[in-house]
Amino acid sequence: MMQFYSAMKTSTLAISLFAVVCAAVIAVTQVTTKDQIAKNEREQRAKALYEIVPKSTIDNDLLEDTIEVIAPELQGNEQPATVYLARKGGIVKTVILPLVAPDGYSGNIHIIAGINADGSVAGVRVLAHKETPGLGDKVDTKKSDWIFSFDGLSKTSKDDDRWAVKKDGGQFDQFTGATITPRAVVNAVSRGVDYFTENRTVLLQQTNEQTAEVAK
């Protein structure tokens, strides 16, 4: 009987030890995976930012020179949004805004749009989307050059009717068999340009030490 209880005790300890080891391995894996995901996202963001504003044209670190704003018209919510400032000689030359198009065919489309000090578009990139492969995914630079159609454009007014897909009377091409996705992106970037115009003074007067209090 004593041998039976001893064996049971040993077995219980072994199982407990195994459970502790498994839990530790899972915890370490989760932390490592989380860190790797964060690193990958940072690298992807940096790549997109510097495609809009090349490193050779500025003298600051885009990932570090940021301000936080509350702008529901950009993100669709009241959560703080990170705005990136591109400087040359300490002067803000381009503001890169984070945008969310909530009306994509398959859900939210996450975008960044660079707006130059003169109100023209420096560039636009889609960071994440779930649009249909072969159709809506043409917003991705790996699939087509459509996203470059924003480069250098500006708006004459908030109601500039050129800022729409051609099906709606505007200047932007839609995709064959897919109008919803480009329409959503055009509308989001248009809102971004309007936001910059309305908050131009505050955004362009930011110094490295300031935190923006941008109007909603």
Coordinates of C-alpha atoms in Angstrom, one line a residue:
M1 CA 0.0 0.0 0.0
M2 CA 2.8 2.4 0.9
Q3 CA 4.4 1.7 -2.5
F4 CA 1.1 2.6 -4.2
Y5 CA 0.8 5.9 -2.4
S6 CA 4.5 6.7 -3.1
A7 CA 3.9 6.0 -6.8
M8 CA 0.8 8.1 -6.8
K9 CA 2.7 11.0 -5.1
T10 CA 5.5 10.7 -7.6
S11 CA 3.1 10.7 -10.5
T12 CA 1.2 13.7 -9.1
L13 CA 4.5 15.6 -8.7
A14 CA 5.5 14.7 -12.2
I15 CA 2.2 15.9 -13.7
S16 CA 2.4 19.1 -11.7
L17 CA 6.0 19.7 -12.8
F18 CA 5.0 19.0 -16.4
A19 CA 2.1 21.5 -16.2
V20 CA 4.4 24.2 -14.8
V21 CA 6.9 23.6 -17.5
C22 CA 4.2 23.7 -20.2
A23 CA 2.7 26.9 -18.8
A24 CA 6.2 28.5 -18.7
V25 CA 6.9 27.5 -22.3
I26 CA 3.5 28.9 -23.5
A27 CA 4.1 32.1 -21.6
V28 CA 7.6 32.6 -23.1
T29 CA 6.2 31.8 -26.6
Q30 CA 3.4 34.3 -26.2
V31 CA 5.8 37.0 -25.1
T32 CA 8.3 36.2 -27.9
T33 CA 5.5 36.1 -30.5
K34 CA 4.0 39.3 -29.3
D35 CA 7.4 41.1 -29.4
Q36 CA 8.0 39.7 -32.9
I37 CA 4.6 40.8 -34.1
A38 CA 5.2 44.3 -32.7
K39 CA 8.6 44.4 -34.4
N40 CA 7.1 43.3 -37.7
E41 CA 4.4 46.0 -37.5
R42 CA 6.9 48.7 -36.7
E43 CA 9.1 47.7 -39.7
Q44 CA 6.0 47.6 -42.0
R45 CA 5.0 51.0 -40.7
A46 CA 8.5 52.5 -41.2
K47 CA 8.7 51.1 -44.7
A48 CA 5.4 52.7 -45.7
L49 CA 6.2 56.0 -44.0
Y50 CA 9.5 56.3 -45.8
E51 CA 8.0 55.4 -49.1
I52 CA 5.8 58.5 -48.7
V53 CA 8.6 60.7 -47.4
P54 CA 12.0 59.3 -48.4
K55 CA 14.7 59.5 -45.7
S56 CA 17.0 61.6 -48.0
T57 CA 14.5 64.4 -48.0
I58 CA 14.2 65.0 -44.2
D59 CA 16.4 65.1 -41.2
N60 CA 14.3 63.6 -38.4
D61 CA 13.1 60.1 -37.4
L62 CA 9.5 59.7 -38.5
L63 CA 8.8 56.9 -36.1
E64 CA 9.9 59.1 -33.1
D65 CA 8.6 62.5 -34.2
T66 CA 4.9 62.1 -33.5
I67 CA 1.9 63.7 -31.9
E68 CA -1.3 62.2 -30.6
V69 CA -4.6 63.6 -31.8
I70 CA -8.3 62.8 -31.2
A71 CA -9.8 62.9 -34.6
P72 CA -13.0 60.8 -35.2
E73 CA -13.1 62.0 -38.8
L74 CA -9.8 60.1 -39.4
Q75 CA -10.2 57.0 -37.3
G76 CA -13.9 56.8 -36.8
N77 CA -13.5 56.7 -33.0
E78 CA -12.4 58.8 -30.0
Q79 CA -9.2 56.9 -29.5
P80 CA -5.8 58.8 -29.8
A81 CA -4.3 58.6 -33.3
T82 CA -0.6 58.9 -34.0
V83 CA 0.3 61.6 -36.5
Y84 CA 3.9 61.5 -38.0
L85 CA 5.8 64.7 -38.7
A86 CA 8.4 65.0 -41.4
R87 CA 10.9 67.8 -40.9
K88 CA 13.7 69.5 -42.7
G89 CA 15.8 72.0 -40.7
G90 CA 13.2 71.6 -37.8
I91 CA 10.4 72.8 -40.0
V92 CA 7.4 70.4 -40.6
K93 CA 7.3 69.8 -44.3
T94 CA 4.8 66.9 -44.4
V95 CA 2.2 65.5 -42.0
I96 CA 1.4 61.8 -42.3
L97 CA -2.1 61.0 -41.0
P98 CA -3.4 57.6 -40.0
L99 CA -6.8 56.9 -41.7
V100 CA -9.4 54.2 -41.4
A101 CA -11.9 53.6 -44.2
P102 CA -14.8 51.9 -42.4
D103 CA -16.7 51.2 -45.6
G104 CA -14.4 48.7 -47.4
Y105 CA -16.0 45.7 -49.1
S106 CA -14.7 43.4 -46.4
G107 CA -14.3 45.7 -43.4
N108 CA -11.9 48.4 -42.3
I109 CA -9.1 49.6 -44.5
H110 CA -6.1 51.0 -42.6
I111 CA -4.3 53.8 -44.5
I112 CA -1.6 56.4 -44.0
A113 CA -1.7 59.6 -46.1
G114 CA 1.1 62.2 -46.3
I115 CA -0.1 65.8 -46.8
N116 CA 2.5 68.4 -47.7
A117 CA 2.6 71.9 -46.1
D118 CA 0.9 73.3 -49.2
G119 CA -2.0 70.9 -48.9
S120 CA -0.9 68.5 -51.7
V121 CA -0.8 64.8 -51.2
A122 CA 2.8 63.4 -50.7
G123 CA 1.6 59.9 -51.0
V124 CA -0.8 57.2 -49.7
R125 CA -0.3 53.7 -48.6
V126 CA -2.7 51.0 -47.4
L127 CA -1.3 49.3 -44.3
A128 CA -3.9 46.6 -43.7
H129 CA -7.1 45.4 -45.4
K130 CA -9.2 42.3 -46.0
E131 CA -10.4 43.1 -49.5
T132 CA -11.1 40.4 -52.1
P133 CA -8.0 39.0 -53.7
G134 CA -7.8 39.9 -57.4
L135 CA -10.3 42.7 -57.0
G136 CA -10.3 45.0 -54.0
D137 CA -6.7 44.2 -53.1
K138 CA -5.5 46.4 -56.0
V139 CA -5.1 49.1 -53.3
D140 CA -1.9 47.3 -52.4
T141 CA 1.2 48.5 -54.3
K142 CA 2.2 44.9 -54.8
K143 CA -1.0 44.4 -56.9
S144 CA -1.3 47.6 -58.8
D145 CA -0.1 51.2 -59.0
W146 CA -3.6 52.6 -58.4
I147 CA -2.6 54.1 -55.0
F148 CA -0.1 56.4 -56.7
S149 CA -2.9 58.3 -58.4
F150 CA -3.2 60.4 -55.2
D151 CA 0.4 61.7 -55.5
G152 CA 0.6 65.5 -56.0
L153 CA -3.2 66.0 -55.9
S154 CA -4.9 68.6 -53.7
K155 CA -8.5 69.9 -53.1
T156 CA -9.9 73.2 -54.1
S157 CA -12.5 73.0 -51.4
K158 CA -14.1 70.6 -49.1
D159 CA -16.8 69.9 -51.7
D160 CA -14.3 69.3 -54.6
D161 CA -16.3 66.8 -56.6
R162 CA -13.2 65.5 -58.4
W163 CA -12.4 63.6 -55.2
A164 CA -14.6 60.6 -56.1
V165 CA -14.3 57.5 -58.4
K166 CA -15.2 58.0 -62.0
K167 CA -18.4 56.0 -61.5
D168 CA -19.5 58.8 -59.1
G169 CA -18.3 61.6 -61.4
G170 CA -14.8 62.0 -60.0
Q171 CA -11.3 61.6 -61.3
F172 CA -10.2 58.3 -59.7
D173 CA -10.4 55.0 -61.6
Q174 CA -12.4 52.2 -60.0
F175 CA -11.4 48.6 -60.3
T176 CA -13.1 46.3 -62.8
G177 CA -15.8 44.5 -60.8
A178 CA -14.9 46.3 -57.6
T179 CA -16.0 49.9 -57.0
I180 CA -16.6 49.8 -53.2
T181 CA -12.9 49.5 -52.2
P182 CA -11.5 52.4 -54.2
R183 CA -14.5 54.5 -53.3
A184 CA -13.8 53.9 -49.6
V185 CA -10.1 54.7 -49.9
V186 CA -10.8 57.9 -51.9
N187 CA -13.3 59.1 -49.3
A188 CA -10.9 58.4 -46.5
V189 CA -8.0 60.2 -48.1
S190 CA -10.4 63.1 -48.9
R191 CA -11.3 63.3 -45.2
G192 CA -7.6 63.4 -44.4
V193 CA -7.0 66.3 -46.7
D194 CA -9.9 68.2 -45.2
Y195 CA -8.6 67.5 -41.7
F196 CA -5.2 68.8 -42.6
T197 CA -6.7 71.9 -44.1
E198 CA -8.8 72.6 -41.1
N199 CA -5.9 72.1 -38.6
R200 CA -3.0 73.2 -40.8
T201 CA -1.7 75.9 -38.5
V202 CA -1.6 73.7 -35.4
L203 CA 0.0 70.7 -37.3
L204 CA 2.7 72.7 -39.0
Q205 CA 3.7 74.7 -35.9
Q206 CA 4.5 71.6 -33.9
T207 CA 8.0 71.6 -32.3
N208 CA 9.8 68.4 -31.2
E209 CA 8.8 69.1 -27.6
Q210 CA 5.1 69.9 -28.1
T211 CA 2.1 67.7 -27.9
A212 CA -0.7 68.8 -30.2
E213 CA -4.1 69.7 -29.1
V214 CA -5.8 69.5 -32.4
A215 CA -9.4 70.5 -32.8
K216 CA -11.9 67.7 -33.3

